[in-house]
Each structure stands twice: as structure tokens, then as C-alpha cells.
């Protein structure tokens, strides 16, 4: 397979590039860059990559991309995919879009949460929400890769919501992310002296992954009315922990809950249900896994579901490749790490 | 004032020693150590302290302690204060106990949560729960200094619970602590390779601060039935963030909530209510402050209260000195830092 | 004493403010800020400070500063003190300047290393290099507070250079600093994702503290021809370790070296000579101390001197207050922490 | 290829396992464990691995290992390989030993630096020092994989020493390592509160990699008399930076030095020479690379060579696989990452 990649300067694009180089079915990776008028050494585009100065970045050209590749990955900032998508949609060319542009179904919701204009309803209708561990997509060509927080949260909630085990208005998610989730641009909150030895809550009730999560939850279970969802930065490079509190319905016990999770994920190669412990973040960093643990408190009736992922892998580049694997009928796990590279 | 200190080898004892040296009313600090049979250089007892080799640690002797000092600080492990307390209780000698031994009122609760035998009911009846920012104690001689998690949680919940603004069964606390909260002893979870770049949930529904918090909440408002409370380690040295979710009662709005907090804390020198933002941990590290921020979600009806403290100061040694200040009618803030030493 | 402070928005100014608030001889701290036209709440100038909104920042006015204060601290960026100094020099008003502007004696050296125009020779002639642990200044009114790297390095080298124990051309300093040394402004090297889990060498052979160190070394021992000096960032907030390698002259042994250090520092309250170990950075963080350890390798003839300081205290605000204490004949240690606040 | 692995509980063994799973020529990995009497789920041997509970660990049996595998990796603590090696040496079975046991050529040197008895001279004579980027081994069956510090240092020094560009008695190495280099066992120096926000020098002039480095340097250039070598821990998980200071011989200039490095490493796939910058640690973490930068100071005559590696990859498991690749005539880079997984 020949791969086109746009967005190599950001963290998700770099991670994609690193993973694709080890993918057994990938024979070529072509990097395209907007602001180039001619072939340019990759090193000059991103000086973290290619110390041996062999690879080139190419000027962006949608027709050339389709002529020379089998699939396009967009690892671009909010709003860019909106501008780039049309020619690919027109020709049903496979696109895996890591940005948030095509995840929501109504333009006005995008406008509200992203504070800019997104794709048209018509274009949104052609996109597929690629939550790869719960669905197998072999047909839809424009795949909106889910957000990192959304992935951790939805994988943690799916069995409860689908099996209707919890009070629908009782979902509270307290989510924590490493700084790579906040991106590469310079800001006070990502300055080392501010971020290190600290924990910072941000975008209280305003995070743009909220509508994406709620839409999927309601698709599974229309009785879900809303979602209490908070995000925070902890001083690590990678990783997300979603601590999900729900109130279990009367008559539902520990065994019912565990059974629902086991049934849902018994065939999922990247989802690990922990028997007794709650997972720590480092148990997944470097892998495409999502580890899930449960703590049911019979006294209070609350269930804590802890769902951890590597935000750059399962929460971005890893799931994007998983979506590629599914679309092209490859093995789900091809080119994707099943073990953490931590200790 | 002359101060006796037992427990200089642990983190809380070290922090106490550091603070007391700058306290304007303290003229002498006498360090006592169980396993000594004679005066020993402090340096040999704790090689992090006293590089100039001037201070001495003394053998433990309760009568000598009372003869030579005005107050005793116990910064000892669980179970030790139980063994040491009797002579001081017998003579109404002021003791500030940083351990959990005298915080609960029923011996069987202590046994259940600490997995060892604690003080008798009779002795427990003489102890005072020194939540210093909410009460002023000038009389009771045996002061149980609150736990770090308990302090952050109770200061965050007090206005809501006392003013009856929330559904009593809706309290969920997702608390995060730096590693100093886990103490000095070696363990897998505090090994650098396990703790760094990680977040670890621990003691799910089992943390020994739960009964201490619940007892105080119920003293304020007997309708509180239980408490959903989780603790986790984040990779920082110091600091606690308690993220407290509660469901606000119908008819209660943002203004009511803010008013309750302002009324409660208007005269509290160490409590800072943030107008708009939610506090980060570093805004209090190095100070004896508790910073509190609120995010009310009208859509879901949930209120998030974020309460942050330095677990070694407000959560241990700082509050202990505040308790000393109150007992001896000193200024509440004497010798205690009002500004963080961070940036 | 009444203190004027300019530069509260930077790290050194914040640290100064925090220390001065606990100084027993300080009765008032007046904060001045260039860009203000009227009194402004301090909170609005620096939102890390003063959560209770009581303190004010004042417009900058040199005559008002001299009328209302006993001493001025300048915690300003390179080049600012050059512009502000004249009225204070004209009236012999005490100034403690934490910037590098007045540390060098020749304007052309300043120009070369700071890449901007500094003070005139005439003004430079009135400044005093305040290396407070080695000199006692009671007379000179304009005090140039030494650089952080310079302080750690010079305190480590003084006994060797003054007693002529080493080959003068053999000095190699491999210095490491926490990120606070790199300041508050946003940059790629201080972005969390770049700085965390990393070590970065910077300004190779170009650091502006080199001429300041060399000038002092040559003042002590004119045979010193040059200095090999490298700086790097390690992922910590505070602290410097200067690893100083020197080749010991023939006939000089371990005992001679230790004796030289002991003689130099026997009366220095902030300098701790370690008997056997080499100091770690955390042994001084939070204190105004400089801890020094020695490892002489008889096989190679090289001596390693490890000198550690808290760059914000001994390397900036702490030494500045020490300079104030000396100038005003206060106790050297007044208001300055003698113990680390670490564990 | 079928791989036998002993030592899956330690960090190097875990890293080996993770890498070998993605190696294109590896069809099977058999894990052997000393203290087992029967097949045991891998999960129970190391609970960081294999959340899906599929893999098994086997009892240790040297004859079975040779019957069922093509090569044996030993990722064992000091002293274990000494005990295990004999049957494999007897039958010329390929062994790649990540421990220090077979790196030195004289038993008495091992005894002196490791404080225990190592292999006999006879056995040592059959081992090969596998510094894979400088030598290509296709014949020798017992390969002693170099130490992490030794690898970074020797790759940084090789061009200078082989081309005789420096004063032979002028080598000073100031090396820094992440905590994974200190291993998995619990100790005060690896406790999070001690290691975090700190830098610790350790084993001053006593590190066991010193004789290994010196022996190789002297093999290249017998005029090298000794080595000044210091090791320290910085608060990161992975990575080594060796800062190597040498005094360049008269008449040797910047161009000569660069030429020597380019000539040495022009065909080395894992060695990146940086044109202008000095490398940071994160530029290699996650890869099997060694990045090298140079800063020649014409004023002092000292050259700084900065050599960085990932201690778990190039410094342990990565180089071990590179040694396997060479021995079995595979591509040098097979199964080994050429790009960092950082940003």
C-alpha cells in the first residue's frame, strides 16, 4: 500500500509516520505539505525526523495524491480537513481524518464547539465515525477518527450504556490527559514550569469532545440525556485516564456488570479487561490497547470504570491505522503494538 | 515556645521541623526518637537534615518531654500515637497528632479501616478533630490533625453540605495526590519507573480517610448517607486536587452556590475562592492555602468543586501548626506561608 | 526596612517577593511596574500572586522609589537595569540588581556576550560583584547579584583557584540547570513535550555567564587562561548542579584539597561541605545553601567538585537578600532558609 | 527464527520481548524462568505483560533451550550468566548475553569491579564484545552485549581515539542516565520522592562500566592511560547522555574532527552525526540510534562530544538484536526502530 500523509509537523502526524514505517503492508509513505512549492527534505519540514536526510516532503496536490496513493491520512488542525475534503469525497477516495472536522453530524454543533465553520451537512453525511474497537467498517470512504478523550470514554461506557445497566442521567467523567493531547503550539499551560509538578483542569464543561461522545452514547441508548465531562492535564507526555462514575440501576450487581464488559470485548484484540485491579496509564503507553478496570461500590451504588489509553496511539494514530486495516480488510492488529513499551 | 517533635524521619516530621524553624514564636525545637538510648546527632537520624551537624536528637521520654516543652507534635506512623498518648492525656499536655490514630470516634471503625487496634473509646473521647479553617479550638488538648485528602475534601464540601444545597447521596470525590502522600517507605508504586509518566488509582473504595470525611460530613448534615471517594497518585512530589462532583438541588443556582462559599470563607485567611478559573495544584504548593474553584453545569445539574492543597502543609504540617497557633491564641497565620513558592 | 521591587512578573521577582514577606526586618514591600499609569491590583499584574486581592502594584517612578524605600531590587530582563540605573547611581541609593547588566567591567564584553549595549564604563566602575558567601560588602551601593551558574561554579572553584592547587588551564565545568533558569517566556525548549523526559545542551561555549566567571577566577588567580563551560537543561523546576573537573597539581593530595575547602568555608553559614558523598540537587532546593562534595581520582589525577544550589535562591533571590543583609549590617542568614523544603 | 529468552522480569528482558514480537524474522519467542517447575502463564511471572493471558513461561532447561531455539538471550543480573553459560559454550550455541559477566577479559578485573566471581579465563576467551555499530560479527557464538554507558561513550570516542586526534590522558566523561538504568529493584535512590526533581551522582569513579570502556579504548589506541568517568541519574525513564570532554592535539582543527567522525560512521545506519546542534536525549528515545554532536572550543582547545542513546535500546535490547541480526546475516536494521517515538 502507498500512503499519503498530510500534517507531519504535528504530534499525531509524527506518530503516524513512525507507525506506518513498521507496517507490514505499507510499501511507501508520501508526505505532503501545504506551504511547499517543490520537493523539500523532510528534515527541513520537521527537524525531529530523518537525521540521515533521505526523505522528501512534497507539495500538496489533491489529484496527485489520489493518483499516487491508496489512502490519505489527514493529521491537520481543526478546520483544515473541511477545506481539503471535497475532491476526495467527490471521487470516493479513502480518507482517514484525525481531526475533529467530520466527527459531528450537524454543522451548527461544530460551529458551537469549535468556534469556526465546519463541513456542510451533505459532506458530513458521507463521513463515518471510526470507533474501531466497536465497529468494523469496510465500506465508507471518509473516516472521521474519534477524539482521544472520546475513545477512552466511549470504550469505557459502551457495555453499560448498550446493556442499559445505569441511570442514564448519572454519567460523570473525570478525564486526565498527558500534555501531548494539548498539542505542539506554545502556551502558558504547556510551559514546563506551569505544567510540571502540577495538575490543571481546563475547558470546564467546554471540551469539544463532549458532543462527539454524547452523540455516540445517544446512538446506543437514546435515553441518555446529557454528560458531565471534565478534562485536565497531568504532567506526563502521553496517556489518558478516563475515570467514569455511573449509578447502577437497582438489581444490577457486580456479576452483571462484569458479564456485560466480557461479552462486549471478548473478541476485541486491543481491549484488556482487568480482573481485579484498576489499570494505570503506563500499562498501555506505547500500545494501541485500551485497558479497563471496574470498582463497584455496593454501599453507594456507584460504579467506577477506569479506562486508559495512549492518546497518541489508540487516541489518534493507532486507531487511525486500525481504521485503515479494517477498510482494506487487513488484520486488525497489523502494524500496531499490542504491548506497552513501558515497565 | 518550646516544641517537642517525634517522627523526624518521615516526610511530615521533616516538613514540621522546617516550618517550625521559621516560626516567630518558637524558641526551641526538641527532637525525640524512639530507638535512641542517648543524644545522637540529628544528621545521623535523618541525613537529609542539618549538614552542619549542630542539632541533636534525644531519647524518647514522655515525662522529660512534658517537663521541657509546651507542646508535642506526633508525626508518627499509624498505631504509634495509640501507644504513646496515655501519659499526655493523663496530664492534659497539649498534643498535636498528625497520624490517623485519634481522628475516628469508634475503635471498631479504626480497626476496620486501619487493620489494627487503635485507642480506646475513652481516649478517643478526649481528642479534637482539628479542621483548623472551619473551627477555632482553644481548649481541647489532644488534637487529631486531619488527613490530607480529608482536609481538601471537607473544605471543598463544607458550604454545600452545611447549607444543604445538594442531594445528600450524590457526592463523588475523585482525588489525586502527589507521591509524598504515599510516604517514604519503598514500594513498587513509588518506584520512579512505576510512578513517573503514570497515574495510578489505589485503595479503590478502601482509603482510610473515607470514615473520617463521612463522620465530619454527617456531623454537619445527618442526611448524608455515604460517600463515593477515590484516590490516585499523579507524578508530582506535593499537592492534592480533590475533584468533587455533587448534584445541586432544584432551584439552587450559580449565585446561591457562590454566596454559600463566600459566606463560609470570607474571614478564612488561608482559603482562596477563585472567581472564574479552577485552581491548579501549583497555585498552592509551598503555602498553607486551600484554593477552591467552582464549575456549575446548568445542563446536567452537576457542580464540580475543585479544591487544591499542598498535602504536606495544609494537609499535614501546616495545618498542625495552625492548630498550635489556635490553641495557644497566636495569630492563625504565624509562621505559615500565605504564598506558594512556585511560579 | 521598606523594600522596592521591580520585576514581579518574572520568576526571580516572584521568589524575592515570597522571601521578603517572611524577612524579619522587612516592614513593607512596594512593587513597581513599568507599564502602569496608576495603582493596580497586584493580582492583575501577576495572577499567580495574591489570591485575596489586597496588594497593589505602583507605577514606576525613580524619585518616588527613593523617597519611599530603603533599597531597590531590580529583577528585570537583560538591558533594563542599564536604562533604569542612573538616578540611583547619582544619589548613591542602594540597588541590588539581579540581572547581568552590571556584572562585567567592560562594556565591550557585555556587548559581545549579551548582544546588546550595556552600561558605560563609568557606571560599571560603581558596581560591586556580590558573591555574598565569599565577600562581605558594607559599602558599595550598586550591587550586581551574580548569575546562577556563576555562583555555583565560583563557590565550587574558589578554594582550588585561590590556593593554586590545580593546573590553571584544566578547568572544565559541565553544568545542569532546571527549567526555571530558562525563564518564563515561551520557547520550544521550554515546551513541556520538549523539556520533559529529556536533557538539552544549550548555548555551547556561548553562555553569558562565562565572562563573569572567568573575570572572578582571574581576579583570584591571574594564571587562569580560560574556562571550558557547558550548560544544559534537565527536567526539573529548580536547581543547578555544576560538575567541575580540574587536574590537580603534582604533590597535592586528597587531604590538601579537603583542607583548602574547609579553611575557605568554615565560617560560611550557607556552605555545606559533604564528608563522603556527592550532593544531589534536592539537598539544597528550597534553601539558600550551596552544598559541595569532592571526588578525587588518584589514578587519573582529576578532581570532581560537585556544587549544587537552588538557582532561584542562592542563584538569584536568596543571594540578593543575603547581599541586602550584608549591606545593612543584618545577620547574614536573616529571612533566608537554611534547610531544604524537600525530602 | 526461534528465540529463547531468560530474564523477562527485568527491564531489559521486557524490552527485548517487546522488540522481538515485531521482528520480521522471528517466528517464536520462548520464555524461560529459573524458579518455575512447570509451564506458567507469563502474566503471573510479570504482570506488566500479556493482559490477555495467552503466553506461557517455561521452566529453565539448557538442553531443551538448545533443542527448541536458534539463539538464547540472557537478560539476567550480574553473576547469573556465569552460572548458566557452560552448556551453551560447550556446544557453540549462539548466546547474546546482556549482562556484564562476559565483557571483561580478566577474571580479576571482574572480581574487582563487580565484587563477585565471574567466568573463568578460558570461558572469557570465547566471548565476543559486541559493539555492533563498529564491528560486524558473523562467527563468534557467545556475544557479550556492551553496557549502556559503555556504548554511548565508545561510539562518541571511537573516531577521536582511533585517529589519534586527542591527548590520550585528557578524556573526561560526564554521563547522565535515566532511572531505568538503575533497574527494577527498590532503593532509596530510585524512590520517586528522591529521584524526581533531582539529579544524583553515584558510584563516583567506581562504575563497573569503566574497565569495559578502558579495555576497548586501549584496544583501539594503546596510549590511552586511564579514563575519568562519572555517572549520574536524571529524572527521566529512558536515555543516556554522555558528555565527553577531550583536549585536541595541536594542529587538529574543527574540519579534521568532523572528517574523522564522518569517515567512521558514513555507513552506520544507526549513527546520526548532527551538523550544527548538540543532540538532546529525546531525539533518540524509542529508537536504536546513537546521535552525536560536536562543539569544539578553539579558545580552550577542548572538544565536547555529546553522544545520546536510549539505554534500553541501543544500550541494551536494541543492540542485542542488532548483534543477533549480524550473527545470522540478517539486515542490521531488521526489527529495530530507526526513528524516535518522541516529539
PDB file of C-alpha atoms in Angstrom, chain A residues 53-252:
ATOM      1  CA  UNK A  53      18.324  13.371   5.328  1.00  0.00           C
ATOM      2  CA  UNK A  54      16.933  10.860   2.876  1.00  0.00           C
ATOM      3  CA  UNK A  55      13.192  11.507   2.822  1.00  0.00           C
ATOM      4  CA  UNK A  56      11.396  14.282   0.950  1.00  0.00           C
ATOM      5  CA  UNK A  57       8.181  16.202   1.582  1.00  0.00           C
ATOM      6  CA  UNK A  58       6.063  17.021  -1.484  1.00  0.00           C
ATOM      7  CA  UNK A  59       3.881  19.999  -2.349  1.00  0.00           C
ATOM      8  CA  UNK A  60       0.213  19.410  -1.649  1.00  0.00           C
ATOM      9  CA  UNK A  61      -1.829  18.435  -4.741  1.00  0.00           C
ATOM     10  CA  UNK A  62      -5.072  16.537  -4.311  1.00  0.00           C
ATOM     11  CA  UNK A  63      -5.105  14.970  -7.775  1.00  0.00           C
ATOM     12  CA  UNK A  64      -1.508  13.839  -7.449  1.00  0.00           C
ATOM     13  CA  UNK A  65      -2.286  12.406  -4.028  1.00  0.00           C
ATOM     14  CA  UNK A  66      -5.099  10.303  -5.455  1.00  0.00           C
ATOM     15  CA  UNK A  67      -3.017   9.238  -8.427  1.00  0.00           C
ATOM     16  CA  UNK A  68      -0.068   8.098  -6.361  1.00  0.00           C
ATOM     17  CA  UNK A  69      -1.613   6.620  -3.211  1.00  0.00           C
ATOM     18  CA  UNK A  70      -4.200   4.205  -1.897  1.00  0.00           C
ATOM     19  CA  UNK A  71      -5.313   6.177   1.134  1.00  0.00           C
ATOM     20  CA  UNK A  72      -4.885   9.631   2.641  1.00  0.00           C
ATOM     21  CA  UNK A  73      -4.314  10.404   6.310  1.00  0.00           C
ATOM     22  CA  UNK A  74      -5.134  13.925   7.414  1.00  0.00           C
ATOM     23  CA  UNK A  75      -3.418  14.856  10.689  1.00  0.00           C
ATOM     24  CA  UNK A  76      -4.321  18.501  10.429  1.00  0.00           C
ATOM     25  CA  UNK A  77      -5.578  21.191  12.802  1.00  0.00           C
ATOM     26  CA  UNK A  78      -9.278  21.944  13.222  1.00  0.00           C
ATOM     27  CA  UNK A  79     -10.733  23.482  10.096  1.00  0.00           C
ATOM     28  CA  UNK A  80      -8.167  22.266   7.558  1.00  0.00           C
ATOM     29  CA  UNK A  81      -9.885  18.998   6.629  1.00  0.00           C
ATOM     30  CA  UNK A  82     -13.048  20.999   5.968  1.00  0.00           C
ATOM     31  CA  UNK A  83     -11.150  22.839   3.273  1.00  0.00           C
ATOM     32  CA  UNK A  84      -9.324  19.842   1.807  1.00  0.00           C
ATOM     33  CA  UNK A  85     -12.016  17.164   1.735  1.00  0.00           C
ATOM     34  CA  UNK A  86     -14.084  17.937  -1.361  1.00  0.00           C
ATOM     35  CA  UNK A  87     -12.015  16.350  -4.159  1.00  0.00           C
ATOM     36  CA  UNK A  88     -11.577  13.168  -2.134  1.00  0.00           C
ATOM     37  CA  UNK A  89     -15.273  12.956  -1.303  1.00  0.00           C
ATOM     38  CA  UNK A  90     -16.105  13.558  -4.952  1.00  0.00           C
ATOM     39  CA  UNK A  91     -14.065  10.596  -6.068  1.00  0.00           C
ATOM     40  CA  UNK A  92     -14.742   8.275  -3.111  1.00  0.00           C
ATOM     41  CA  UNK A  93     -11.048   8.217  -2.327  1.00  0.00           C
ATOM     42  CA  UNK A  94     -10.336   6.713   1.098  1.00  0.00           C
ATOM     43  CA  UNK A  95      -9.529   9.360   3.702  1.00  0.00           C
ATOM     44  CA  UNK A  96      -8.790   8.864   7.374  1.00  0.00           C
ATOM     45  CA  UNK A  97      -9.196  12.211   9.070  1.00  0.00           C
ATOM     46  CA  UNK A  98      -7.659  12.507  12.550  1.00  0.00           C
ATOM     47  CA  UNK A  99      -9.079  15.962  13.143  1.00  0.00           C
ATOM     48  CA  UNK A 100     -12.483  16.731  14.637  1.00  0.00           C
ATOM     49  CA  UNK A 101     -13.896  18.239  11.453  1.00  0.00           C
ATOM     50  CA  UNK A 102     -16.076  15.340  10.313  1.00  0.00           C
ATOM     51  CA  UNK A 103     -16.990  13.722  13.625  1.00  0.00           C
ATOM     52  CA  UNK A 104     -20.229  15.587  14.291  1.00  0.00           C
ATOM     53  CA  UNK A 105     -23.294  15.303  12.127  1.00  0.00           C
ATOM     54  CA  UNK A 106     -24.706  18.852  12.365  1.00  0.00           C
ATOM     55  CA  UNK A 107     -22.784  21.890  11.118  1.00  0.00           C
ATOM     56  CA  UNK A 108     -24.240  24.044  13.896  1.00  0.00           C
ATOM     57  CA  UNK A 109     -22.897  21.733  16.599  1.00  0.00           C
ATOM     58  CA  UNK A 110     -19.429  22.003  15.047  1.00  0.00           C
ATOM     59  CA  UNK A 111     -19.777  25.774  14.920  1.00  0.00           C
ATOM     60  CA  UNK A 112     -20.798  25.880  18.597  1.00  0.00           C
ATOM     61  CA  UNK A 113     -17.989  23.739  19.995  1.00  0.00           C
ATOM     62  CA  UNK A 114     -15.143  24.504  17.577  1.00  0.00           C
ATOM     63  CA  UNK A 115     -15.953  28.196  17.118  1.00  0.00           C
ATOM     64  CA  UNK A 116     -15.497  28.015  13.371  1.00  0.00           C
ATOM     65  CA  UNK A 117     -17.361  26.847  10.296  1.00  0.00           C
ATOM     66  CA  UNK A 118     -17.110  23.141   9.523  1.00  0.00           C
ATOM     67  CA  UNK A 119     -18.209  20.920   6.649  1.00  0.00           C
ATOM     68  CA  UNK A 120     -21.670  21.059   5.103  1.00  0.00           C
ATOM     69  CA  UNK A 121     -24.428  18.675   6.152  1.00  0.00           C
ATOM     70  CA  UNK A 122     -24.081  16.979   2.810  1.00  0.00           C
ATOM     71  CA  UNK A 123     -20.401  16.271   3.311  1.00  0.00           C
ATOM     72  CA  UNK A 124     -20.908  15.249   6.916  1.00  0.00           C
ATOM     73  CA  UNK A 125     -23.445  12.682   5.743  1.00  0.00           C
ATOM     74  CA  UNK A 126     -20.656  10.850   3.938  1.00  0.00           C
ATOM     75  CA  UNK A 127     -18.366  10.537   6.916  1.00  0.00           C
ATOM     76  CA  UNK A 128     -18.116   7.504   9.175  1.00  0.00           C
ATOM     77  CA  UNK A 129     -17.280   7.723  12.910  1.00  0.00           C
ATOM     78  CA  UNK A 130     -14.470   5.206  13.148  1.00  0.00           C
ATOM     79  CA  UNK A 131     -14.595   3.886  16.703  1.00  0.00           C
ATOM     80  CA  UNK A 132     -12.648   0.900  15.516  1.00  0.00           C
ATOM     81  CA  UNK A 133     -12.913  -1.440  18.505  1.00  0.00           C
ATOM     82  CA  UNK A 134     -16.698  -1.412  18.411  1.00  0.00           C
ATOM     83  CA  UNK A 135     -17.428  -1.322  14.694  1.00  0.00           C
ATOM     84  CA  UNK A 136     -15.922  -2.871  11.599  1.00  0.00           C
ATOM     85  CA  UNK A 137     -16.037  -0.539   8.617  1.00  0.00           C
ATOM     86  CA  UNK A 138     -15.309  -1.949   5.178  1.00  0.00           C
ATOM     87  CA  UNK A 139     -17.251   0.432   3.019  1.00  0.00           C
ATOM     88  CA  UNK A 140     -17.357   4.056   3.985  1.00  0.00           C
ATOM     89  CA  UNK A 141     -14.567   6.057   2.414  1.00  0.00           C
ATOM     90  CA  UNK A 142     -14.342   9.141   4.599  1.00  0.00           C
ATOM     91  CA  UNK A 143     -13.495   8.031   8.114  1.00  0.00           C
ATOM     92  CA  UNK A 144     -13.563  10.505  10.979  1.00  0.00           C
ATOM     93  CA  UNK A 145     -11.104   9.141  13.510  1.00  0.00           C
ATOM     94  CA  UNK A 146     -12.518   9.672  17.035  1.00  0.00           C
ATOM     95  CA  UNK A 147     -11.044  12.080  19.553  1.00  0.00           C
ATOM     96  CA  UNK A 148      -8.701  10.791  22.227  1.00  0.00           C
ATOM     97  CA  UNK A 149     -10.939  11.569  25.209  1.00  0.00           C
ATOM     98  CA  UNK A 150     -13.951  10.291  23.263  1.00  0.00           C
ATOM     99  CA  UNK A 151     -12.265   6.960  22.566  1.00  0.00           C
ATOM    100  CA  UNK A 152     -11.310   6.311  26.181  1.00  0.00           C
ATOM    101  CA  UNK A 153     -14.727   7.365  27.429  1.00  0.00           C
ATOM    102  CA  UNK A 154     -16.831   5.521  24.867  1.00  0.00           C
ATOM    103  CA  UNK A 155     -14.902   2.272  25.213  1.00  0.00           C
ATOM    104  CA  UNK A 156     -15.388   2.525  28.970  1.00  0.00           C
ATOM    105  CA  UNK A 157     -19.093   3.276  28.756  1.00  0.00           C
ATOM    106  CA  UNK A 158     -20.256   1.109  25.843  1.00  0.00           C
ATOM    107  CA  UNK A 159     -21.232  -2.043  27.774  1.00  0.00           C
ATOM    108  CA  UNK A 160     -23.073  -0.063  30.454  1.00  0.00           C
ATOM    109  CA  UNK A 161     -24.982   2.080  28.012  1.00  0.00           C
ATOM    110  CA  UNK A 162     -25.753  -0.580  25.461  1.00  0.00           C
ATOM    111  CA  UNK A 163     -26.984  -3.022  28.095  1.00  0.00           C
ATOM    112  CA  UNK A 164     -28.872  -0.264  29.919  1.00  0.00           C
ATOM    113  CA  UNK A 165     -27.311  -1.034  33.294  1.00  0.00           C
ATOM    114  CA  UNK A 166     -27.051   2.509  34.631  1.00  0.00           C
ATOM    115  CA  UNK A 167     -29.220   5.532  35.325  1.00  0.00           C
ATOM    116  CA  UNK A 168     -28.945   7.460  32.066  1.00  0.00           C
ATOM    117  CA  UNK A 169     -28.511  10.856  33.728  1.00  0.00           C
ATOM    118  CA  UNK A 170     -25.802   9.704  36.135  1.00  0.00           C
ATOM    119  CA  UNK A 171     -22.717   9.674  33.917  1.00  0.00           C
ATOM    120  CA  UNK A 172     -19.782  11.690  35.240  1.00  0.00           C
ATOM    121  CA  UNK A 173     -16.413  11.511  33.503  1.00  0.00           C
ATOM    122  CA  UNK A 174     -13.315  12.930  35.154  1.00  0.00           C
ATOM    123  CA  UNK A 175     -10.676  12.628  32.430  1.00  0.00           C
ATOM    124  CA  UNK A 176      -6.936  13.256  32.663  1.00  0.00           C
ATOM    125  CA  UNK A 177      -4.512  13.611  29.786  1.00  0.00           C
ATOM    126  CA  UNK A 178      -0.802  13.981  29.214  1.00  0.00           C
ATOM    127  CA  UNK A 179       0.475  17.146  27.592  1.00  0.00           C
ATOM    128  CA  UNK A 180       0.768  15.703  24.087  1.00  0.00           C
ATOM    129  CA  UNK A 181      -3.013  15.999  23.990  1.00  0.00           C
ATOM    130  CA  UNK A 182      -2.606  19.766  24.227  1.00  0.00           C
ATOM    131  CA  UNK A 183      -0.533  19.876  21.061  1.00  0.00           C
ATOM    132  CA  UNK A 184       2.692  21.415  19.897  1.00  0.00           C
ATOM    133  CA  UNK A 185       1.891  25.113  19.921  1.00  0.00           C
ATOM    134  CA  UNK A 186       3.406  27.213  22.679  1.00  0.00           C
ATOM    135  CA  UNK A 187       1.115  28.287  25.507  1.00  0.00           C
ATOM    136  CA  UNK A 188       1.327  29.128  29.187  1.00  0.00           C
ATOM    137  CA  UNK A 189      -0.356  25.880  30.183  1.00  0.00           C
ATOM    138  CA  UNK A 190       2.207  23.812  28.278  1.00  0.00           C
ATOM    139  CA  UNK A 191       5.237  25.771  29.505  1.00  0.00           C
ATOM    140  CA  UNK A 192       7.341  23.357  31.513  1.00  0.00           C
ATOM    141  CA  UNK A 193       7.290  25.480  34.673  1.00  0.00           C
ATOM    142  CA  UNK A 194       3.497  25.602  34.587  1.00  0.00           C
ATOM    143  CA  UNK A 195       2.791  22.013  33.555  1.00  0.00           C
ATOM    144  CA  UNK A 196       5.436  20.162  35.566  1.00  0.00           C
ATOM    145  CA  UNK A 197       4.646  19.212  39.192  1.00  0.00           C
ATOM    146  CA  UNK A 198       1.109  20.383  38.538  1.00  0.00           C
ATOM    147  CA  UNK A 199      -2.376  19.320  37.526  1.00  0.00           C
ATOM    148  CA  UNK A 200      -4.531  21.745  35.560  1.00  0.00           C
ATOM    149  CA  UNK A 201      -8.265  21.476  34.857  1.00  0.00           C
ATOM    150  CA  UNK A 202      -9.152  23.129  31.553  1.00  0.00           C
ATOM    151  CA  UNK A 203     -12.128  23.813  29.287  1.00  0.00           C
ATOM    152  CA  UNK A 204     -14.561  23.031  32.110  1.00  0.00           C
ATOM    153  CA  UNK A 205     -17.777  21.779  30.503  1.00  0.00           C
ATOM    154  CA  UNK A 206     -16.494  23.229  27.221  1.00  0.00           C
ATOM    155  CA  UNK A 207     -14.343  20.476  25.721  1.00  0.00           C
ATOM    156  CA  UNK A 208     -15.123  19.895  22.064  1.00  0.00           C
ATOM    157  CA  UNK A 209     -15.175  16.114  22.535  1.00  0.00           C
ATOM    158  CA  UNK A 210     -18.369  16.387  24.594  1.00  0.00           C
ATOM    159  CA  UNK A 211     -20.825  16.493  21.646  1.00  0.00           C
ATOM    160  CA  UNK A 212     -18.980  13.679  19.887  1.00  0.00           C
ATOM    161  CA  UNK A 213     -19.262  11.447  22.962  1.00  0.00           C
ATOM    162  CA  UNK A 214     -22.868  12.343  23.654  1.00  0.00           C
ATOM    163  CA  UNK A 215     -23.927  11.685  20.056  1.00  0.00           C
ATOM    164  CA  UNK A 216     -22.451   8.180  20.160  1.00  0.00           C
ATOM    165  CA  UNK A 217     -23.949   7.431  23.583  1.00  0.00           C
ATOM    166  CA  UNK A 218     -27.365   8.520  22.373  1.00  0.00           C
ATOM    167  CA  UNK A 219     -26.985   6.432  19.244  1.00  0.00           C
ATOM    168  CA  UNK A 220     -26.502   3.458  21.536  1.00  0.00           C
ATOM    169  CA  UNK A 221     -29.132   4.453  24.053  1.00  0.00           C
ATOM    170  CA  UNK A 222     -31.485   7.350  23.313  1.00  0.00           C
ATOM    171  CA  UNK A 223     -32.401   7.747  26.984  1.00  0.00           C
ATOM    172  CA  UNK A 224     -29.020   9.327  27.801  1.00  0.00           C
ATOM    173  CA  UNK A 225     -29.913  12.997  28.345  1.00  0.00           C
ATOM    174  CA  UNK A 226     -26.536  14.623  28.890  1.00  0.00           C
ATOM    175  CA  UNK A 227     -22.977  14.102  30.023  1.00  0.00           C
ATOM    176  CA  UNK A 228     -20.920  15.602  32.834  1.00  0.00           C
ATOM    177  CA  UNK A 229     -17.394  15.642  31.415  1.00  0.00           C
ATOM    178  CA  UNK A 230     -14.228  17.325  32.704  1.00  0.00           C
ATOM    179  CA  UNK A 231     -10.712  17.372  31.300  1.00  0.00           C
ATOM    180  CA  UNK A 232      -7.394  18.024  32.949  1.00  0.00           C
ATOM    181  CA  UNK A 233      -3.682  17.949  32.218  1.00  0.00           C
ATOM    182  CA  UNK A 234      -1.345  15.805  34.286  1.00  0.00           C
ATOM    183  CA  UNK A 235       2.440  16.074  33.961  1.00  0.00           C
ATOM    184  CA  UNK A 236       3.152  13.204  31.596  1.00  0.00           C
ATOM    185  CA  UNK A 237       3.913  13.110  27.891  1.00  0.00           C
ATOM    186  CA  UNK A 238       1.363  10.508  26.831  1.00  0.00           C
ATOM    187  CA  UNK A 239      -1.698   8.782  28.119  1.00  0.00           C
ATOM    188  CA  UNK A 240      -5.295   9.332  29.111  1.00  0.00           C
ATOM    189  CA  UNK A 241      -7.178   8.032  32.101  1.00  0.00           C
ATOM    190  CA  UNK A 242     -10.944   8.426  31.986  1.00  0.00           C
ATOM    191  CA  UNK A 243     -12.463   7.890  35.433  1.00  0.00           C
ATOM    192  CA  UNK A 244     -16.103   7.207  34.709  1.00  0.00           C
ATOM    193  CA  UNK A 245     -18.647   7.270  37.528  1.00  0.00           C
ATOM    194  CA  UNK A 246     -22.139   5.909  36.948  1.00  0.00           C
ATOM    195  CA  UNK A 247     -25.027   4.984  39.215  1.00  0.00           C
ATOM    196  CA  UNK A 248     -26.016   1.373  38.664  1.00  0.00           C
ATOM    197  CA  UNK A 249     -29.696   0.532  38.352  1.00  0.00           C
ATOM    198  CA  UNK A 250     -31.360  -1.413  41.187  1.00  0.00           C
ATOM    199  CA  UNK A 251     -30.949  -5.135  40.957  1.00  0.00           C
ATOM    200  CA  UNK A 252     -27.777  -4.928  38.897  1.00  0.00           C
TER     201      UNK A 252
END
